[in-house]
XYZ file of C-alpha atoms in Angstrom:
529
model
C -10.896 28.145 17.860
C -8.327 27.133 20.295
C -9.574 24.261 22.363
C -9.400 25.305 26.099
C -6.426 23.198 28.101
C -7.109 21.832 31.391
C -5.190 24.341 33.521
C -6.525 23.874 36.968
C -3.997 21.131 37.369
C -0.966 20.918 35.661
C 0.331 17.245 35.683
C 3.701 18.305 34.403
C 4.952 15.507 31.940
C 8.703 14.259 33.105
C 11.083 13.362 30.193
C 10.891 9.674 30.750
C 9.389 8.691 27.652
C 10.264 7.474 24.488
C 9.195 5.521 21.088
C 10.292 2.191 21.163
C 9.941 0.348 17.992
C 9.733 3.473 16.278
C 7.758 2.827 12.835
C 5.861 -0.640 13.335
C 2.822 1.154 14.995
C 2.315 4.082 12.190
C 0.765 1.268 9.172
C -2.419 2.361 10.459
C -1.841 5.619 9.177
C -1.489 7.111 12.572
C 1.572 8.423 14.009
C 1.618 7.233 17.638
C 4.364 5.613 18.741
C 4.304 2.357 21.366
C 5.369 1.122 24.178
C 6.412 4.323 25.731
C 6.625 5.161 29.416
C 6.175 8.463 31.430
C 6.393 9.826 34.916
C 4.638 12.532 35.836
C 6.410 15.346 38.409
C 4.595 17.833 40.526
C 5.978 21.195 41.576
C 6.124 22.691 44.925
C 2.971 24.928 44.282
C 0.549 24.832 40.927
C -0.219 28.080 39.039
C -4.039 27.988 38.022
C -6.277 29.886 36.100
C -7.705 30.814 32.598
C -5.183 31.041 29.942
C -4.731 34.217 27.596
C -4.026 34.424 24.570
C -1.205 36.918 23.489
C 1.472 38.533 25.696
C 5.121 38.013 25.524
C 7.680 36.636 27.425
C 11.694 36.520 27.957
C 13.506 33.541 28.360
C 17.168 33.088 29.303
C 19.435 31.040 27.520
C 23.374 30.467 28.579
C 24.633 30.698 24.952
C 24.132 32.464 21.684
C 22.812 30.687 18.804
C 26.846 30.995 17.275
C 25.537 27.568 15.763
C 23.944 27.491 12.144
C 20.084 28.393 11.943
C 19.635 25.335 9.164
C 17.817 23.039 10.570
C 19.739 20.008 8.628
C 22.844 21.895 9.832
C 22.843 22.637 12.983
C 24.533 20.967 15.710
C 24.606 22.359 19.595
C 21.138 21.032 21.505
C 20.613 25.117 22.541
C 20.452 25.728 18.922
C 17.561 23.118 18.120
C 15.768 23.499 21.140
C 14.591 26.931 19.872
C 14.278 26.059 16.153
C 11.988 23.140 17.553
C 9.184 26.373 17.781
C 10.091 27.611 13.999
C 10.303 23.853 11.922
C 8.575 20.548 11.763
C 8.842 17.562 9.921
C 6.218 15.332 8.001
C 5.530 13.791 11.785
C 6.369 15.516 15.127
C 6.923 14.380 18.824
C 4.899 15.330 21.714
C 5.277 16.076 25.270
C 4.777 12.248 26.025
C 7.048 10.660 23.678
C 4.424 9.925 21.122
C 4.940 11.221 16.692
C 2.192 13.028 15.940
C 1.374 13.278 11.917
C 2.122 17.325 11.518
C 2.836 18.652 7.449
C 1.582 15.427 6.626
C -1.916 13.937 7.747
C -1.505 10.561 7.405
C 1.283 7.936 6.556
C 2.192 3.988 6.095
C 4.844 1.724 6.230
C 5.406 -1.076 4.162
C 6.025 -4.322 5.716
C 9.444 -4.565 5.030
C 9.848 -1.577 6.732
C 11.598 -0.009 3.308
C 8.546 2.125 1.393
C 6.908 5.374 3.409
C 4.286 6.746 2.021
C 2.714 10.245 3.111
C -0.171 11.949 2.649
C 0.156 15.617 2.648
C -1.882 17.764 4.775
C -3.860 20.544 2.687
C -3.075 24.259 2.777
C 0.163 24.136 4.877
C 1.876 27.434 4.859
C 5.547 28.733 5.144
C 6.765 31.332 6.962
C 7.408 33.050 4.000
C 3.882 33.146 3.292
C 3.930 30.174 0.611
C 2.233 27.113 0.994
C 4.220 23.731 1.297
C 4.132 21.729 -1.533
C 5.110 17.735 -2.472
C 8.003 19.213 -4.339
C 8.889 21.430 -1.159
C 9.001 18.022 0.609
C 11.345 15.941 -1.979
C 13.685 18.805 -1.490
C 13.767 18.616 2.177
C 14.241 15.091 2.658
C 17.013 14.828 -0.293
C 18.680 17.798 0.746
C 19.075 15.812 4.531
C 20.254 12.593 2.185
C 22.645 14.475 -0.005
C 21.044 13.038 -3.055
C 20.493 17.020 -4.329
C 23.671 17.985 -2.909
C 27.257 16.225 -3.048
C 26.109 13.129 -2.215
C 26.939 13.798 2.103
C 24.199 12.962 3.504
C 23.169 16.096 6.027
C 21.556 13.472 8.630
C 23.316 10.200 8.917
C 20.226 8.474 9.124
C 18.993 9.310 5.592
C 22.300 7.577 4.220
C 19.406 5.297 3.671
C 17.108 6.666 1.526
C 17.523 5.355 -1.832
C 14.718 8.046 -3.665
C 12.000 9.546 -3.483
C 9.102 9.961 -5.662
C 5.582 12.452 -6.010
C 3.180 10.178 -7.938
C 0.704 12.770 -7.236
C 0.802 16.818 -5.661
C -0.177 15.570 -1.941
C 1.535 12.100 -2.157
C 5.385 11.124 -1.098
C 7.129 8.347 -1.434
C 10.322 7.472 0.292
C 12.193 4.435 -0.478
C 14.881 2.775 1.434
C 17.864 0.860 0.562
C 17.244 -1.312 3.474
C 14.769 -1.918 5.603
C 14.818 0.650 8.719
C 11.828 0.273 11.265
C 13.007 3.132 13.432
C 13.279 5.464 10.062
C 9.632 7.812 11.122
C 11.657 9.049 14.593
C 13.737 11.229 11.439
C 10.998 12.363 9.692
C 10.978 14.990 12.339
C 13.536 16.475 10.439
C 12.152 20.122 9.133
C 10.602 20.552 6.002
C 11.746 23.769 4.737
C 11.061 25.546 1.293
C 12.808 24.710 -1.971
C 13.065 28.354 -2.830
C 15.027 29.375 0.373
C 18.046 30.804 0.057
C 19.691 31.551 3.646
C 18.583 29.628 6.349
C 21.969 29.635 7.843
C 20.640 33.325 9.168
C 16.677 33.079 8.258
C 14.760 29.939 9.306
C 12.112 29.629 7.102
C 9.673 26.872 8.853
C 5.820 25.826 9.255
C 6.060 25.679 13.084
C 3.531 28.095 15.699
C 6.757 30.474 15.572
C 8.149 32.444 12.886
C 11.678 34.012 13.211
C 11.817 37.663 13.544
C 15.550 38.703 14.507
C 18.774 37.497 15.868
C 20.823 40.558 17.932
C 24.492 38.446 18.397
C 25.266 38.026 21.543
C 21.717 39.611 23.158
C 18.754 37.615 21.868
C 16.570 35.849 19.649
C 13.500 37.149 18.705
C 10.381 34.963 17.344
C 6.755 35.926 16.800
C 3.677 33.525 16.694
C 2.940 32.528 12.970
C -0.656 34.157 12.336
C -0.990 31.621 9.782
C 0.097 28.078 11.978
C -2.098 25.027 10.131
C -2.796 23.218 13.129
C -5.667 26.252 14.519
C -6.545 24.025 17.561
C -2.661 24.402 19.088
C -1.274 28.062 18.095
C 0.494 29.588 19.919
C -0.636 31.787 23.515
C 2.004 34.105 23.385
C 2.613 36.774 20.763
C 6.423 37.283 21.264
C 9.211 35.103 22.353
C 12.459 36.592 23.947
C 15.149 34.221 24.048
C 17.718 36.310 25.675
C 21.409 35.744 26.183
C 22.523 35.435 29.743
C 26.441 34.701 29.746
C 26.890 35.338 32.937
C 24.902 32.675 35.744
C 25.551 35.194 38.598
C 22.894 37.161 36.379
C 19.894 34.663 36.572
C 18.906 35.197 39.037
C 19.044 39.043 38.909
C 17.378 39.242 36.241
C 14.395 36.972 36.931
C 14.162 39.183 40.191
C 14.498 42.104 38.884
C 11.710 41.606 35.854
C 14.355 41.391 33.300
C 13.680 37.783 32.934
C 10.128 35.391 32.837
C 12.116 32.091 32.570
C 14.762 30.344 32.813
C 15.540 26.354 31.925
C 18.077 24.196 34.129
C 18.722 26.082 36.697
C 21.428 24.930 39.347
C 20.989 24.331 42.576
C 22.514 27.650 44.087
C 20.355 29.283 41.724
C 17.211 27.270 43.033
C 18.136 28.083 46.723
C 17.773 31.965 45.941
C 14.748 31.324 44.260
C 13.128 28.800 46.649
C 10.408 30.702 48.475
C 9.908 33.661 46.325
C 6.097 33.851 45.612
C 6.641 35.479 42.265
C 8.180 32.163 40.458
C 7.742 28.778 39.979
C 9.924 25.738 40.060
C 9.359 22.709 37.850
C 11.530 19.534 37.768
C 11.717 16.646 35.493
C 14.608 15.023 33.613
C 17.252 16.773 30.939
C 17.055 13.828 28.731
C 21.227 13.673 27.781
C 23.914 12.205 28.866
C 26.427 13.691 30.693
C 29.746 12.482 30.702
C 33.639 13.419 30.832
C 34.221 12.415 26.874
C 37.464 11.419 26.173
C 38.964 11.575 23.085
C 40.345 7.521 22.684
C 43.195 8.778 20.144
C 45.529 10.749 22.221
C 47.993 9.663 24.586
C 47.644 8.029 27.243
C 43.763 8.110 26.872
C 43.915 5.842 24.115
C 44.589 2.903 26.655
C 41.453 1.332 27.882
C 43.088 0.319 31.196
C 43.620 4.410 31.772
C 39.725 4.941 30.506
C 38.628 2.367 33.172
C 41.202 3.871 35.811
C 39.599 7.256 35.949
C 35.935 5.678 35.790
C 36.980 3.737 39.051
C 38.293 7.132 40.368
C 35.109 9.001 40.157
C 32.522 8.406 42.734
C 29.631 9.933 40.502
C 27.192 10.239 43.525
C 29.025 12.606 44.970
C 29.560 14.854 41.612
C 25.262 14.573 42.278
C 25.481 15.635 45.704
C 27.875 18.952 44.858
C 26.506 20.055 41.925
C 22.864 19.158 42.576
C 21.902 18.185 46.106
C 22.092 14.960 44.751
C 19.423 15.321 42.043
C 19.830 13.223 38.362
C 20.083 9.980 37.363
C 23.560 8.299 37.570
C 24.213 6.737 34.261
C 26.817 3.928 32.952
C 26.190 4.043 29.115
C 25.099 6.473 26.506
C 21.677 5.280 27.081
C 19.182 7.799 29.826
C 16.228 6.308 31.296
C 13.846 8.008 28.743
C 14.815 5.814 26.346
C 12.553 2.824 28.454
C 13.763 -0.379 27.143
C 17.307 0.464 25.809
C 17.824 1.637 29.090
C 20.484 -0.529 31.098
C 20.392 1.021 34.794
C 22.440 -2.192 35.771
C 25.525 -0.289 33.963
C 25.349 2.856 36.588
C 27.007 0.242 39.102
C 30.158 -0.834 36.883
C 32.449 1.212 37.894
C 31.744 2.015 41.624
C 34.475 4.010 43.233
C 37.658 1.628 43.403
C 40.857 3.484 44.196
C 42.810 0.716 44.691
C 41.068 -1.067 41.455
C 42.470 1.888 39.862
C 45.346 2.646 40.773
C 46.475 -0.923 39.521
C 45.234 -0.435 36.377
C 47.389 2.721 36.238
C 50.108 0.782 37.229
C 49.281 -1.613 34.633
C 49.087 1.070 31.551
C 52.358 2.029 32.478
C 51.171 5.123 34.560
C 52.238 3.896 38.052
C 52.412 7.956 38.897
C 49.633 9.133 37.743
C 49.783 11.827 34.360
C 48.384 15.134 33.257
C 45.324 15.728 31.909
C 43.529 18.398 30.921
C 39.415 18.763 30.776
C 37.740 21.387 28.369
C 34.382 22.722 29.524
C 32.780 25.659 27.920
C 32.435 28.573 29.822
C 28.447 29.398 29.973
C 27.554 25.931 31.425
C 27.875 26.386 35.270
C 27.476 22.488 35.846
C 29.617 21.169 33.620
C 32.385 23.101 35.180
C 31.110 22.036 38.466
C 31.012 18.446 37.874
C 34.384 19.339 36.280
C 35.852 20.941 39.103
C 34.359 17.310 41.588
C 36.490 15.376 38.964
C 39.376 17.581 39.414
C 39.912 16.764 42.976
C 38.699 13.124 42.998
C 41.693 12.262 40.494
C 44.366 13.399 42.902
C 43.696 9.763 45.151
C 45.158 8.253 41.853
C 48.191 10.446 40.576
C 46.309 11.961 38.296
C 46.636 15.892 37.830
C 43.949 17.339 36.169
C 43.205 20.956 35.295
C 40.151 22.529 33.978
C 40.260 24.544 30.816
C 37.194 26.848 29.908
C 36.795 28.017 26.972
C 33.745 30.015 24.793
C 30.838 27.875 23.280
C 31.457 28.498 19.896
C 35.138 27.214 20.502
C 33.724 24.231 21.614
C 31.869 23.543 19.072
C 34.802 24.468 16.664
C 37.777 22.930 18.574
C 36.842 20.233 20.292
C 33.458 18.802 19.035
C 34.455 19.534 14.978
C 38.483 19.496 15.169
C 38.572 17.231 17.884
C 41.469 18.806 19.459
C 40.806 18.143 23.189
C 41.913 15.228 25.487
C 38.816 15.403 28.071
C 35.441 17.308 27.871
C 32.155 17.508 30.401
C 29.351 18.008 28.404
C 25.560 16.916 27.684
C 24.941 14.881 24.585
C 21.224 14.648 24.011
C 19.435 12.751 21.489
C 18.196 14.500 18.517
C 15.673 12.182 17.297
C 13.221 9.316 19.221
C 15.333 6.621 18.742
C 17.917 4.810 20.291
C 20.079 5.141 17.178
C 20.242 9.258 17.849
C 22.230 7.857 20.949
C 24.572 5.489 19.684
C 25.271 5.691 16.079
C 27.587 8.782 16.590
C 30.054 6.295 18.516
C 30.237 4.091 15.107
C 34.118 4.576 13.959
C 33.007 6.807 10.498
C 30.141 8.895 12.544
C 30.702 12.667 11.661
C 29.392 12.806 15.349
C 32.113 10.596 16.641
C 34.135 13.295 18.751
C 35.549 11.258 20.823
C 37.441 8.919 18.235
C 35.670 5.822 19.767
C 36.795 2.788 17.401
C 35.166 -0.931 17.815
C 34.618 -3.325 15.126
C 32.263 -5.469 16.695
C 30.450 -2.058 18.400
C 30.067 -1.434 14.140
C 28.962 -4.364 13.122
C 26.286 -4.431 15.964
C 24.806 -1.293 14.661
C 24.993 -2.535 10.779
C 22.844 -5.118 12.663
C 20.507 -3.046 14.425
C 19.453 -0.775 11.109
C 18.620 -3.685 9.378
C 16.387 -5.411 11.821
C 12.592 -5.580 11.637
C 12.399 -7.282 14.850
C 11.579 -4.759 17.994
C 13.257 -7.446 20.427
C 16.433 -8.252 18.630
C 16.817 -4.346 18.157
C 16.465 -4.101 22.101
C 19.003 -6.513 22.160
C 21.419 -5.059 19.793
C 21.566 -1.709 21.379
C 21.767 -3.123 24.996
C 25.011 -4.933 23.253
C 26.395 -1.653 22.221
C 25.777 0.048 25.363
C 27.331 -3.181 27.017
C 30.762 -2.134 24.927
C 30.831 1.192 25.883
C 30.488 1.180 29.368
C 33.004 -2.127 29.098
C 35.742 0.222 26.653
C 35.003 2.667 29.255
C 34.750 4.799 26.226
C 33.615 7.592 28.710
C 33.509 8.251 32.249
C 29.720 8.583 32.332
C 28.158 10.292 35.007
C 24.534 11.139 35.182
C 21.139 12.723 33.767
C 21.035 15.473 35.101
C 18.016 16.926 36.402
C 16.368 19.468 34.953
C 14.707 22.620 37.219
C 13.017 25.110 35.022
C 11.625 28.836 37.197
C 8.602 30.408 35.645
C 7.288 33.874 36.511
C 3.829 32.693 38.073
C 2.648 35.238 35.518
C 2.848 32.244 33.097
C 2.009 28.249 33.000
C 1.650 25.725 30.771
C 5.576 24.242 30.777
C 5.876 20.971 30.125
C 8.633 18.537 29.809
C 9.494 16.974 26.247
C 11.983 13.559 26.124
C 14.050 15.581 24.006
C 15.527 18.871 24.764
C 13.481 21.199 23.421
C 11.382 24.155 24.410
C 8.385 24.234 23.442
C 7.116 27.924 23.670
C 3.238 27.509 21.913
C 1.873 25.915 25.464
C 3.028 28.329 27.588
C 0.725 31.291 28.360
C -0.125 34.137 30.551
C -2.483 33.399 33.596
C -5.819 36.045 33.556
């Protein structure tokens, strides 16, 4: 039996929490995490009353899933956020930043921080119908450390694991090479069945969802798993829509015209259409990623810190905030947002306050006393990127520098500039995959697959050879405040904000809540008797 959720207020969780000191606190057995912090946002008006269970819902999305469906594979933050309702991992986060034990029931850490040891939870079913097994489990978490493949590991984290062992059918055992403290914010990471075959195109998962279809370019259909272990948090709603919205003129069309139930981060045109329209709901809270104009630190002439620093001193970032947003977000100086509590460095938003003159000199200085061309990929279904891009466009002209905006399709992004790394400048959102400070910063480490951007800094590496080997919460604080230090000072990126994040609801439904990752989380949302 489901147990009833206090609906008469909804005290809608903001994304400004986060596990700090990741694994220290689970050698109890328990998988809350510490020391995290949350703020709590209230919406304009509350939807009340009794939830019900079943019902079905659209949701629009900006992009097809043109990304793989394997969970260990997949790359774009659109793409996980909806396989966050289909997989889970031995532990999985909650709404306020804490790991919850989920396919297993209980775990601890050895002191060293190198030996995990899980107890499975009994009776754990598949999609597929089978039930999870210790060998099921082995698979998963060698598969994501290449130790059952060709020796790549899928998830850079689990470069670390050094084996894993069964010594009994509800037991595991994972052993490190080195100690790794923050190692249980991975074990997220989806356990998935041995015996699968195709998850590229058929998730296979023990999450409140099961996948039902994928219709390119029109939706993404999942159903609520009949069979979901946890019986005191299944799923409201029947059937989840995730439908394809290309076009943002069409938000708000659709919502109004009954096409659509929801919508995530809308903009703030969108919001002004929508603003006083009894039929919907507006929540706010933070996007949890960091939004930036990447540039790629090997081509010409962006490979010259003096022209990185230039065009951070040419942005005034508050007023990208007030155009795209009506000043809403977070401005940000690292890759670091404020959900992430005590690696958070809000001292490094003010480094680079708008100095024309500061950089025009350096321009002059890099041997760009004119000014040069430069030209700034966004992808085309991402309204604020192009946006902020468009701000950035015209606040470069005070320094000689003419910029033009190229958009191109999502899955060309992903291909061209974030694989091939054929770009010179890109706004995007890079969110953090896991509840760690490492999901931030390790892909800026010179041999990160992640590294898309071509960042190179000896003593940024040896920092973070530093930081996973640490057993000492403070000195990892430390270590990662260092690393954010470098970036901001490389001026690696011209780092601009966290955006905010305005989801409309149908007041048909209720029960959103905000994660500090970016996910969606469709199993507490339900319709209102």
């Amino acid at each position: 039996m489901k147990k009833r959720r206090n609906v008469l207020t909804l005290l809608l969780v903001a994304a400004l929490t986060v596990v700090l000191g990741g694994c220290q606190d689970g050698k109890d057995g328990k998988a809350d995490s510490s020391d995290t912090t949350s703020s709590q946002v209230s919406t304009e008006s509350t939807t009340t009353g009794e939830p019900v269970m079943g019902g079905s819902i659209v949701v629009g999305i900006p992009q097809d899933l043109e990304d793989s469906l394997d969970p260990h594979k997949s790359v774009a933050a659109g793409t996980k956020e909806i396989l966050f309702n289909i997989y889970e991992g031995l532990v999985k986060p909650d709404e306020e930043g804490n790991l919850k034990d989920a396919v297993a029931e209980s775990h601890t850490i050895s002191e060293d921080g190198k030996e995990y040891t899980f107890k499975l939870r009994s009776g754990v079913k598949f999609h597929d119908g089978t039930t999870v097994t210790a060998e099921d489990v082995k698979y998963s978490i060698e598969r994501c450390a290449g130790i059952n493949g060709d020796g790549t590991p899928l998830v850079e984290a689990f470069s670390n694991v050094d084996k894993v062992e069964i010594p009994d059918e509800s037991t595991i055992h994972i052993y490190l090479k080195e100690s790794d403290t923050e190692f249980l914010s991975y074990l997220t990471v989806a356990i998935i069945p041995e015996h699968a075959s195709d998850l590229k195109t058929n998730p296979v998962g023990t999450g409140p969802f099961h996948y039902v279809s994928r219709s390119p370019q029109e939706n993404i259909i999942i159903e609520k798993f009949a069979d979901y272990w946890d019986t005191d948090n299944q799923a409201y709603l029947d059937k989840v829509t995730f439908k394809i919205v290309g076009d943002t003129n069409a938000v708000v069309t659709g919502l109004k015209a009954g096409t659509l139930d929801m919508y995530a981060r809308i903009d703030s045109t969108q919001r002004a259409q929508l603003e006083g329209d009894d039929a919907f709901q507006i929540y706010e809270g933070g996007m949890n990623l960091v939004q930036a104009l990447y540039l790629n630190n090997e081509v010409e002439p962006l490979n010259n810190v003096k022209v990185r620093q230039a065009l951070c001193y040419a942005a005034n970032r508050q007023e990208v905030l007030d155009m795209i947003a009506d000043g809403k977000g977070t401005i940000i100086g690292s890759s670091m947002f404020p959900a992430f509590g005590k690696y958070y460095m809000p001292e490094l938003a003010d480094k680079y306050n708008q100095d024309i003159e500061k950089a025009k000199e350096l321009l002059k200085e890099a041997g760009y006393p004119d000014g040069f061309d430069l030209t700034i990929t966004v992808p085309n279904n991402y309204q604020q990127h192009i946006d902020t891009a468009q701000v950035l466009v015209e606040q470069f002209k005070a320094i000689g520098v003419n910029a033009k905006i190229q958009q191109i399709e999502w899955g060309s992004w992903l291909s061209d500039v974030y694989s091939d790394r054929k770009f010179e400048s890109t706004v995007v959102g890079v969110d953090a995959a896991y509840l760690s400070g490492r999901a931030l910063l390790e892909r800026f480490t010179s041999t990160s697959s992640k590294n898309f951007v071509n960042y190179h800094n000896d003593e940024y590496d040896k920092l973070y050879e530093q930081v996973k080997t640490s057993t000492d919460e403070n000195e990892q604080i430390d270590l990662y405040k260092q690393m954010e230090t470098l970036l901001a000072d490389d001026a690696a990126n011209l780092y601009i904000e966290d955006m905010a994040c305005e989801v409309v609801l149908r007041k048909d439904f209720a029960g959103y809540v905000f994660y500090p990752l970016y996910v969606q989380d469709m199993a507490k949302i339900y319709k209102v008797k």
